[in-house]
């Protein structure tokens, strides 16, 4: 079983593949629509700006393939960092619409002298509800975050992990086969490895 | 609760890890990749690599070495040293580094910072402010690994880097670097108060108490440590180490993010 990492030109692809390799999971990085269409599991990375990402996804047919895989075929898909924000309807960072697979909006952290933006560093998570993505995490789970925008779900049941940074926001989400993690598992050593392991074992 | 980041700042010279005092007097520490493996085991928060010999030697980043380093790391990585243009920065990001630190190039081509921030996001760009006192005791921002005086006031320059799009400031007090005597807390405070982006205090850490002090009194959002994590003790041999988590929690505790889980 292989995890297909979607290469749309933005994201920490090498690091994700490295960590998957380290935990013994086969991973392939590709931007080829046929390969993505045939994927058993999809990983949507993302580093950078919302509109830049959506622009690239909307171009060249990738959007249609992803919509079909996620919404019709029920392929497990995990969005990471910006990738999780793309799952929402829209973001205050950009003008374009998101994928809209999770009913949520992406909002900006309010800037303040006391709470610097971006939210950058290791922070704790608490379970909002159990999920296969987050089972068996080591004690006192923490992850590496770096983001200026956060996801705010409409429906409480779509939230699986929450984190506090001034506001309490959704640090991981799930709706059926669609998962999102705001933090970077590939940069969160043993904690991230567990998340990716869980995703691979779904 | 956001844990204050404690970031080993490892100095590279060519393909070796070195340590300096006030950016001079290079001492060989070891092989970067082996050192990284140890920090990986120690589960440090983040690593920063600075090649302070690159710009003076007009050398670009050593991408082969950086690729070896990136392959060993499962925590955030930053690199600075000799990044003069967009392509060089891109090469570093493509290897898998999260962040690039830029100093000298920002004086010569400030638009580089903006271009990089636009493409990769501000959080990926560290604006470096290296500070040294002149003979009259006045502090200025320096370029070329401390060798050239830009004559800019450090606080002004930090503000400008923020305006250009840098997501963090790495504030190095060159006069304190390698001394184990503590950070330049007053300087850190002035810069931290002037910008909204995180300030990483760098230069002078000798004890965990120093780390607590520069965060509490200096307003630093993170601390970069050098000598403390590569030497056994001041004046003693090389020993790659990292402070105990309990000790860090004791001095760093809950940060400005406040709130309990």
Short mmCIF file of C-alpha atoms in Angstrom, two decimals:
data_model
loop_
_atom_site.label_atom_id
_atom_site.label_comp_id
_atom_site.label_asym_id
_atom_site.label_seq_id
_atom_site.Cartn_x
_atom_site.Cartn_y
_atom_site.Cartn_z
CA UNK A 1 0.00 0.00 0.00
CA UNK A 2 1.40 3.33 -1.08
CA UNK A 3 0.76 6.87 0.01
CA UNK A 4 0.63 9.28 -2.91
CA UNK A 5 1.92 12.72 -2.08
CA UNK A 6 0.34 15.28 -4.39
CA UNK A 7 2.91 17.54 -5.97
CA UNK A 8 1.24 20.74 -7.11
CA UNK A 9 4.38 22.77 -6.68
CA UNK A 10 4.02 23.86 -3.07
CA UNK A 11 4.98 21.90 -0.02
CA UNK A 12 7.60 20.15 1.98
CA UNK A 13 7.48 17.04 -0.14
CA UNK A 14 10.97 15.72 0.57
CA UNK A 15 10.57 15.86 4.33
CA UNK A 16 7.21 14.09 4.26
CA UNK A 17 8.56 11.36 2.04
CA UNK A 18 11.61 11.04 4.32
CA UNK A 19 9.52 10.48 7.40
CA UNK A 20 7.25 7.97 5.64
CA UNK A 21 10.35 6.13 4.49
CA UNK A 22 11.71 6.15 8.04
CA UNK A 23 8.55 4.47 9.34
CA UNK A 24 8.53 1.94 6.54
CA UNK A 25 5.69 3.31 4.44
CA UNK A 26 5.94 3.39 0.67
CA UNK A 27 5.44 6.87 -0.67
CA UNK A 28 5.48 8.38 -4.11
CA UNK A 29 5.56 12.08 -4.95
CA UNK A 30 3.70 12.93 -8.14
CA UNK A 31 1.87 15.67 -9.97
CA UNK A 32 0.71 13.30 -12.69
CA UNK A 33 -3.09 13.17 -12.85
CA UNK A 34 -3.27 9.52 -13.79
CA UNK A 35 -1.15 8.47 -10.85
CA UNK A 36 -3.17 10.63 -8.50
CA UNK A 37 -6.35 9.17 -9.92
CA UNK A 38 -5.10 5.66 -9.21
CA UNK A 39 -3.93 6.44 -5.68
CA UNK A 40 -5.09 4.41 -2.69
CA UNK A 41 -4.27 7.18 -0.23
CA UNK A 42 -3.55 10.81 -0.89
CA UNK A 43 -1.53 13.31 1.04
CA UNK A 44 -1.99 17.00 0.26
CA UNK A 45 0.94 19.03 1.58
CA UNK A 46 1.14 22.80 1.52
CA UNK A 47 3.44 25.61 2.46
CA UNK A 48 2.77 29.12 1.25
CA UNK A 49 -0.23 31.20 0.36
CA UNK A 50 -3.83 30.06 -0.07
CA UNK A 51 -4.56 31.61 -3.45
CA UNK A 52 -1.27 30.46 -4.91
CA UNK A 53 -2.14 26.92 -3.89
CA UNK A 54 -5.77 26.96 -5.04
CA UNK A 55 -4.71 28.55 -8.31
CA UNK A 56 -2.37 25.68 -9.00
CA UNK A 57 -4.89 23.04 -7.96
CA UNK A 58 -7.64 24.58 -10.08
CA UNK A 59 -5.44 24.60 -13.15
CA UNK A 60 -4.88 21.65 -15.43
CA UNK A 61 -7.54 19.28 -14.14
CA UNK A 62 -6.12 18.48 -10.72
CA UNK A 63 -9.16 19.92 -8.96
CA UNK A 64 -11.55 17.57 -10.71
CA UNK A 65 -9.44 14.52 -9.96
CA UNK A 66 -9.12 15.44 -6.28
CA UNK A 67 -12.84 16.18 -5.92
CA UNK A 68 -13.71 12.82 -7.39
CA UNK A 69 -11.21 10.90 -5.28
CA UNK A 70 -12.21 12.59 -2.05
CA UNK A 71 -15.97 13.00 -2.48
CA UNK A 72 -17.01 10.15 -4.73
CA UNK A 73 -14.46 7.41 -4.26
CA UNK A 74 -13.91 7.98 -0.56
CA UNK A 75 -10.11 7.80 -0.90
CA UNK A 76 -8.47 8.63 2.43
CA UNK A 77 -6.85 12.02 2.05
CA UNK A 78 -4.77 13.98 4.57
CA UNK A 79 -4.17 17.71 4.16
CA UNK A 80 -1.15 19.08 6.01
CA UNK A 81 -0.69 22.67 7.16
CA UNK A 82 -1.80 24.82 4.21
CA UNK A 83 -3.15 21.53 2.82
CA UNK A 84 -5.61 21.39 5.72
CA UNK A 85 -6.66 25.00 5.14
CA UNK A 86 -7.36 24.20 1.49
CA UNK A 87 -9.98 21.69 2.64
CA UNK A 88 -12.14 24.57 3.93
CA UNK A 89 -14.60 26.80 2.07
CA UNK A 90 -12.48 29.93 2.07
CA UNK A 91 -9.63 31.72 3.78
CA UNK A 92 -9.15 35.27 4.98
CA UNK A 93 -5.74 35.01 3.37
CA UNK A 94 -7.09 34.85 -0.16
CA UNK A 95 -9.88 35.52 -2.61
CA UNK A 96 -10.26 32.10 -4.17
CA UNK A 97 -12.61 29.45 -2.83
CA UNK A 98 -11.13 26.44 -1.11
CA UNK A 99 -11.94 22.82 -1.83
CA UNK A 100 -14.87 23.05 0.57
CA UNK A 101 -14.69 19.42 1.61
CA UNK A 102 -14.86 20.36 5.29
CA UNK A 103 -17.46 22.91 6.38
CA UNK A 104 -15.15 25.46 7.87
CA UNK A 105 -13.47 28.77 7.29
CA UNK A 106 -9.83 29.67 7.59
CA UNK A 107 -9.25 32.80 9.64
CA UNK A 108 -6.29 34.94 10.57
CA UNK A 109 -4.86 35.04 14.07
CA UNK A 110 -5.39 38.57 15.35
CA UNK A 111 -1.96 40.21 15.73
CA UNK A 112 -0.94 41.47 19.13
CA UNK A 113 2.18 42.40 21.05
CA UNK A 114 1.63 39.48 23.36
CA UNK A 115 0.77 36.80 20.87
CA UNK A 116 3.08 36.93 17.92
CA UNK A 117 1.86 35.83 14.52
CA UNK A 118 2.68 33.42 12.96
CA UNK A 119 1.99 30.81 15.58
CA UNK A 120 5.34 29.18 15.39
CA UNK A 121 6.77 26.47 17.57
CA UNK A 122 5.79 23.38 19.47
CA UNK A 123 2.36 23.40 21.03
CA UNK A 124 0.15 20.93 22.78
CA UNK A 125 -3.01 19.36 21.44
CA UNK A 126 -6.08 18.01 23.19
CA UNK A 127 -8.45 15.45 21.82
CA UNK A 128 -11.82 16.87 20.78
CA UNK A 129 -13.05 13.42 19.84
CA UNK A 130 -11.38 10.09 19.02
CA UNK A 131 -10.23 9.45 15.49
CA UNK A 132 -8.19 6.77 13.75
CA UNK A 133 -5.68 9.47 12.78
CA UNK A 134 -4.86 10.34 16.36
CA UNK A 135 -4.92 7.03 18.19
CA UNK A 136 -2.02 5.86 20.36
CA UNK A 137 -0.17 9.16 20.42
CA UNK A 138 2.74 9.27 22.90
CA UNK A 139 2.14 10.97 26.26
CA UNK A 140 1.65 14.75 26.27
CA UNK A 141 1.46 14.96 22.50
CA UNK A 142 2.91 18.08 20.96
CA UNK A 143 3.54 19.11 17.39
CA UNK A 144 5.37 21.73 15.42
CA UNK A 145 3.13 24.48 14.14
CA UNK A 146 3.93 27.34 11.84
CA UNK A 147 0.96 29.25 10.48
CA UNK A 148 -0.69 32.63 10.50
CA UNK A 149 -4.20 31.37 9.73
CA UNK A 150 -6.28 28.79 11.54
CA UNK A 151 -9.24 26.60 10.73
CA UNK A 152 -12.59 27.09 12.43
CA UNK A 153 -15.07 24.26 11.77
CA UNK A 154 -18.84 24.84 11.54
CA UNK A 155 -19.70 21.45 13.03
CA UNK A 156 -18.09 20.47 16.29
CA UNK A 157 -17.94 16.81 15.28
CA UNK A 158 -15.50 17.59 12.48
CA UNK A 159 -12.86 18.66 14.98
CA UNK A 160 -10.58 15.91 16.29
CA UNK A 161 -7.75 17.89 17.95
CA UNK A 162 -7.74 21.35 19.43
CA UNK A 163 -4.87 23.65 20.32
CA UNK A 164 -4.74 26.90 22.22
CA UNK A 165 -2.89 29.95 20.99
CA UNK A 166 -4.85 32.86 22.35
CA UNK A 167 -7.92 31.35 20.74
CA UNK A 168 -8.60 27.65 20.78
CA UNK A 169 -8.55 26.41 17.22
CA UNK A 170 -8.95 23.12 15.38
CA UNK A 171 -5.51 21.62 14.98
CA UNK A 172 -6.80 18.46 13.31
CA UNK A 173 -10.07 17.72 11.54
CA UNK A 174 -11.83 14.75 10.06
CA UNK A 175 -14.93 14.23 8.03
CA UNK A 176 -15.31 10.62 6.89
CA UNK A 177 -12.31 9.90 4.67
CA UNK A 178 -11.05 13.48 4.70
CA UNK A 179 -8.44 14.42 7.30
CA UNK A 180 -6.49 17.55 8.06
CA UNK A 181 -3.58 18.39 10.34
CA UNK A 182 -2.59 22.02 10.87
CA UNK A 183 0.80 21.06 12.33
CA UNK A 184 3.67 19.47 10.43
CA UNK A 185 3.88 15.77 11.27
CA UNK A 186 7.06 15.50 9.22
CA UNK A 187 8.68 17.98 11.60
CA UNK A 188 7.28 16.62 14.83
CA UNK A 189 9.53 13.61 15.23
CA UNK A 190 7.96 10.78 17.24
CA UNK A 191 4.56 12.47 17.45
CA UNK A 192 4.39 13.10 13.73
CA UNK A 193 5.53 9.58 12.99
CA UNK A 194 2.54 8.21 14.90
CA UNK A 195 0.13 10.39 12.91
CA UNK A 196 1.59 9.32 9.57
CA UNK A 197 1.69 5.71 10.71
CA UNK A 198 -1.99 5.90 11.63
CA UNK A 199 -2.85 7.44 8.29
CA UNK A 200 -0.93 4.75 6.45
CA UNK A 201 -2.77 2.05 8.39
CA UNK A 202 -6.27 3.39 7.77
CA UNK B 1 0.53 26.56 25.70
CA UNK B 2 3.31 27.38 23.32
CA UNK B 3 6.66 26.12 24.51
CA UNK B 4 9.40 28.67 24.08
CA UNK B 5 11.68 27.31 21.40
CA UNK B 6 15.24 26.49 22.35
CA UNK B 7 17.15 26.20 19.12
CA UNK B 8 20.69 24.89 18.77
CA UNK B 9 22.43 27.28 16.40
CA UNK B 10 25.22 25.33 14.78
CA UNK B 11 27.96 27.16 13.00
CA UNK B 12 29.32 25.71 9.80
CA UNK B 13 32.60 26.43 8.16
CA UNK B 14 32.90 24.57 4.89
CA UNK B 15 31.78 21.04 5.75
CA UNK B 16 32.70 21.19 9.44
CA UNK B 17 30.85 22.23 12.50
CA UNK B 18 32.76 24.92 14.38
CA UNK B 19 32.30 27.11 17.36
CA UNK B 20 33.46 30.67 17.74
CA UNK B 21 33.82 33.37 20.31
CA UNK B 22 32.48 36.71 19.11
CA UNK B 23 32.49 35.23 15.59
CA UNK B 24 36.23 34.72 15.73
CA UNK B 25 38.60 32.04 17.02
CA UNK B 26 37.17 29.03 15.19
CA UNK B 27 37.25 25.72 17.02
CA UNK B 28 36.44 22.44 15.29
CA UNK B 29 33.43 20.65 16.78
CA UNK B 30 32.79 17.77 14.47
CA UNK B 31 30.90 16.35 11.56
CA UNK B 32 27.57 18.09 11.03
CA UNK B 33 25.62 14.99 10.10
CA UNK B 34 26.70 13.04 13.18
CA UNK B 35 25.90 15.99 15.36
CA UNK B 36 22.47 16.24 13.81
CA UNK B 37 21.83 12.56 14.53
CA UNK B 38 22.50 13.22 18.19
CA UNK B 39 20.16 16.20 18.29
CA UNK B 40 17.55 14.09 16.58
CA UNK B 41 17.84 11.51 19.35
CA UNK B 42 17.61 14.28 21.93
CA UNK B 43 14.40 15.45 20.23
CA UNK B 44 15.34 19.11 20.16
CA UNK B 45 12.72 21.60 19.05
CA UNK B 46 14.42 22.97 15.97
CA UNK B 47 17.87 23.36 14.44
CA UNK B 48 19.50 26.35 12.84
CA UNK B 49 22.63 26.09 10.72
CA UNK B 50 24.65 29.21 10.08
CA UNK B 51 27.58 29.24 7.74
CA UNK B 52 29.33 32.35 8.87
CA UNK B 53 32.25 31.82 6.56
CA UNK B 54 30.14 31.75 3.41
CA UNK B 55 29.61 35.44 2.75
CA UNK B 56 33.16 36.52 3.62
CA UNK B 57 34.42 33.84 1.22
CA UNK B 58 31.71 34.71 -1.34
CA UNK B 59 30.57 31.09 -1.23
CA UNK B 60 27.00 29.91 -1.85
CA UNK B 61 25.25 27.38 0.42
CA UNK B 62 26.73 23.88 0.39
CA UNK B 63 23.64 22.08 -0.87
CA UNK B 64 25.12 18.59 -0.76
CA UNK B 65 25.92 18.91 2.91
CA UNK B 66 22.54 20.46 3.61
CA UNK B 67 20.80 17.59 1.86
CA UNK B 68 22.64 15.08 4.07
CA UNK B 69 21.61 17.07 7.10
CA UNK B 70 17.97 17.31 6.01
CA UNK B 71 17.76 13.57 5.52
CA UNK B 72 18.57 13.02 9.17
CA UNK B 73 16.15 15.50 10.68
CA UNK B 74 12.54 15.19 11.67
CA UNK B 75 12.26 18.61 13.22
CA UNK B 76 12.26 22.09 11.73
CA UNK B 77 15.46 23.23 10.07
CA UNK B 78 16.71 26.65 9.20
CA UNK B 79 19.77 27.69 7.23
CA UNK B 80 21.64 30.95 6.89
CA UNK B 81 24.93 31.88 5.31
CA UNK B 82 25.81 33.18 1.91
CA UNK B 83 22.28 33.36 0.55
CA UNK B 84 22.50 36.14 -2.00
CA UNK B 85 19.67 35.48 -4.43
CA UNK B 86 16.32 33.81 -4.91
CA UNK B 87 17.71 30.70 -6.58
CA UNK B 88 20.08 29.91 -3.75
CA UNK B 89 17.24 30.23 -1.26
CA UNK B 90 15.05 28.03 -3.40
CA UNK B 91 17.72 25.34 -3.46
CA UNK B 92 17.75 25.34 0.34
CA UNK B 93 13.95 25.05 0.56
CA UNK B 94 13.87 22.30 -2.03
CA UNK B 95 16.19 20.21 0.09
CA UNK B 96 13.62 20.31 2.87
CA UNK B 97 14.66 23.21 5.08
CA UNK B 98 11.78 25.18 6.58
CA UNK B 99 13.47 28.51 6.84
CA UNK B 100 16.28 30.59 5.44
CA UNK B 101 18.10 33.27 7.37
CA UNK B 102 19.32 36.29 5.44
CA UNK B 103 21.66 39.01 6.63
CA UNK B 104 24.08 40.63 4.18
CA UNK B 105 21.87 40.26 1.12
CA UNK B 106 19.10 42.20 2.85
CA UNK B 107 21.27 45.31 2.97
CA UNK B 108 22.26 45.05 -0.66
CA UNK B 109 18.98 43.84 -2.15
CA UNK B 110 16.13 44.34 0.31
CA UNK B 111 13.62 43.21 -2.30
CA UNK B 112 15.03 39.69 -1.95
CA UNK B 113 13.36 39.41 1.44
CA UNK B 114 10.02 40.49 0.01
CA UNK B 115 10.24 38.14 -2.95
CA UNK B 116 11.10 35.20 -0.72
CA UNK B 117 8.35 36.04 1.76
CA UNK B 118 5.82 36.30 -1.02
CA UNK B 119 6.76 32.96 -2.49
CA UNK B 120 7.40 30.94 0.66
CA UNK B 121 5.53 32.86 3.32
CA UNK B 122 6.96 35.19 5.94
CA UNK B 123 7.32 32.37 8.42
CA UNK B 124 10.01 30.88 6.20
CA UNK B 125 12.19 33.99 6.27
CA UNK B 126 14.40 34.89 9.20
CA UNK B 127 15.82 38.39 9.10
CA UNK B 128 19.20 38.33 10.77
CA UNK B 129 20.33 41.26 12.87
CA UNK B 130 23.95 40.80 13.96
CA UNK B 131 24.86 43.47 16.46
CA UNK B 132 28.22 44.68 17.63
CA UNK B 133 29.31 47.64 19.67
CA UNK B 134 31.74 50.08 18.10
CA UNK B 135 34.64 51.68 19.95
CA UNK B 136 32.32 54.25 21.48
CA UNK B 137 29.98 51.56 22.72
CA UNK B 138 27.26 52.26 20.16
CA UNK B 139 25.44 49.29 18.74
CA UNK B 140 25.01 48.87 14.99
CA UNK B 141 23.75 46.11 12.75
CA UNK B 142 26.56 44.30 11.00
CA UNK B 143 26.84 42.44 7.74
CA UNK B 144 29.39 39.98 6.35
CA UNK B 145 29.48 37.87 9.51
CA UNK B 146 30.21 40.83 11.69
CA UNK B 147 32.94 42.31 9.54
CA UNK B 148 31.16 45.29 8.07
CA UNK B 149 29.32 47.97 9.94
CA UNK B 150 26.10 48.98 8.22
CA UNK B 151 25.76 51.92 10.61
CA UNK B 152 22.08 51.06 10.93
CA UNK B 153 20.50 51.07 14.32
CA UNK B 154 19.54 47.48 15.20
CA UNK B 155 15.99 48.37 16.23
CA UNK B 156 15.40 50.37 13.02
CA UNK B 157 16.87 47.61 10.92
CA UNK B 158 14.73 44.95 12.62
CA UNK B 159 11.63 47.07 11.90
CA UNK B 160 12.65 47.37 8.31
CA UNK B 161 13.20 43.62 7.95
CA UNK B 162 9.74 43.08 9.41
CA UNK B 163 8.26 45.56 6.94
CA UNK B 164 10.00 43.79 4.08
CA UNK B 165 8.33 40.53 5.07
CA UNK B 166 10.63 38.66 7.42
CA UNK B 167 8.63 36.41 9.76
CA UNK B 168 11.21 36.30 12.55
CA UNK B 169 14.26 38.17 13.67
CA UNK B 170 17.42 36.33 14.71
CA UNK B 171 19.10 38.86 16.95
CA UNK B 172 22.75 38.01 17.54
CA UNK B 173 24.75 39.96 20.07
CA UNK B 174 28.18 39.29 18.59
CA UNK B 175 29.92 40.69 21.67
CA UNK B 176 28.23 38.04 23.80
CA UNK B 177 28.57 35.14 21.40
CA UNK B 178 30.62 32.23 22.75
CA UNK B 179 31.16 33.86 26.12
CA UNK B 180 28.67 31.86 28.27
CA UNK B 181 28.01 35.11 30.14
CA UNK B 182 24.39 35.63 29.21
CA UNK B 183 22.43 37.35 26.47
CA UNK B 184 22.22 41.04 25.73
CA UNK B 185 18.89 41.31 27.48
CA UNK B 186 18.47 45.07 27.09
CA UNK B 187 19.07 44.94 23.34
CA UNK B 188 16.66 42.03 23.01
CA UNK B 189 13.99 43.97 24.89
CA UNK B 190 14.34 47.01 22.64
CA UNK B 191 14.02 44.94 19.49
CA UNK B 192 11.21 42.71 20.79
CA UNK B 193 9.20 45.77 21.79
CA UNK B 194 9.66 47.33 18.38
CA UNK B 195 8.38 44.49 16.20
CA UNK B 196 5.35 42.20 16.20
CA UNK B 197 7.21 39.20 14.83
CA UNK B 198 9.07 36.70 17.05
CA UNK B 199 12.59 37.59 18.10
CA UNK B 200 15.08 34.76 18.59
CA UNK B 201 17.75 35.85 21.05
CA UNK B 202 21.20 34.60 20.13
CA UNK B 203 24.64 35.01 21.65
CA UNK B 204 25.85 34.39 25.18
CA UNK B 205 23.76 31.53 26.58
CA UNK B 206 25.66 29.70 29.28
CA UNK B 207 22.99 28.37 31.64
CA UNK B 208 19.29 27.58 31.53
CA UNK B 209 18.78 30.59 33.80
CA UNK B 210 20.09 32.80 30.99
CA UNK B 211 17.41 31.35 28.73
CA UNK B 212 14.66 32.19 31.23
CA UNK B 213 16.05 35.66 31.74
CA UNK B 214 16.15 36.72 28.10
CA UNK B 215 12.60 35.46 27.59
CA UNK B 216 11.14 37.04 30.73
CA UNK B 217 13.08 40.30 30.80
CA UNK B 218 14.13 40.55 27.18
CA UNK B 219 10.83 39.56 25.58
CA UNK B 220 12.46 36.96 23.36
CA UNK B 221 10.03 34.49 21.77
CA UNK B 222 12.75 31.89 21.31
CA UNK B 223 16.40 31.39 22.16
CA UNK B 224 19.27 30.14 20.04
CA UNK B 225 22.06 28.35 21.86
CA UNK B 226 25.54 27.49 20.65
CA UNK B 227 28.38 26.81 23.04
CA UNK B 228 25.99 25.44 25.65
CA UNK B 229 24.95 22.54 23.45
CA UNK B 230 28.27 21.60 21.91
CA UNK B 231 30.65 21.83 24.84
CA UNK B 232 30.60 19.95 28.09
CA UNK B 233 31.12 23.12 30.08
CA UNK B 234 32.85 26.43 29.52
CA UNK B 235 36.49 25.79 28.73
CA UNK B 236 35.99 22.05 28.40
CA UNK B 237 35.78 19.54 25.57
CA UNK B 238 33.18 18.88 22.92
CA UNK B 239 30.01 17.14 24.08
CA UNK B 240 26.83 17.47 22.10
CA UNK B 241 24.03 17.90 24.62
CA UNK B 242 20.73 19.61 25.26
CA UNK B 243 19.25 20.86 28.55
CA UNK B 244 16.85 18.51 30.32
CA UNK B 245 13.20 19.10 29.58
CA UNK B 246 12.46 19.59 33.30
CA UNK B 247 15.09 22.29 33.59
CA UNK B 248 13.67 24.07 30.54
CA UNK B 249 10.12 23.88 31.88
CA UNK B 250 11.31 25.30 35.16
CA UNK B 251 12.87 28.41 33.62
CA UNK B 252 10.65 28.85 30.59
CA UNK B 253 7.35 27.64 32.02
CA UNK B 254 4.25 29.08 30.40
CA UNK B 255 4.98 31.65 27.73
CA UNK B 256 3.13 34.76 26.74
CA UNK B 257 0.60 32.58 24.99
CA UNK B 258 -0.69 31.86 28.48
CA UNK B 259 -3.65 29.63 29.18
CA UNK B 260 -3.65 26.11 30.40
CA UNK B 261 -4.48 23.22 28.16
#
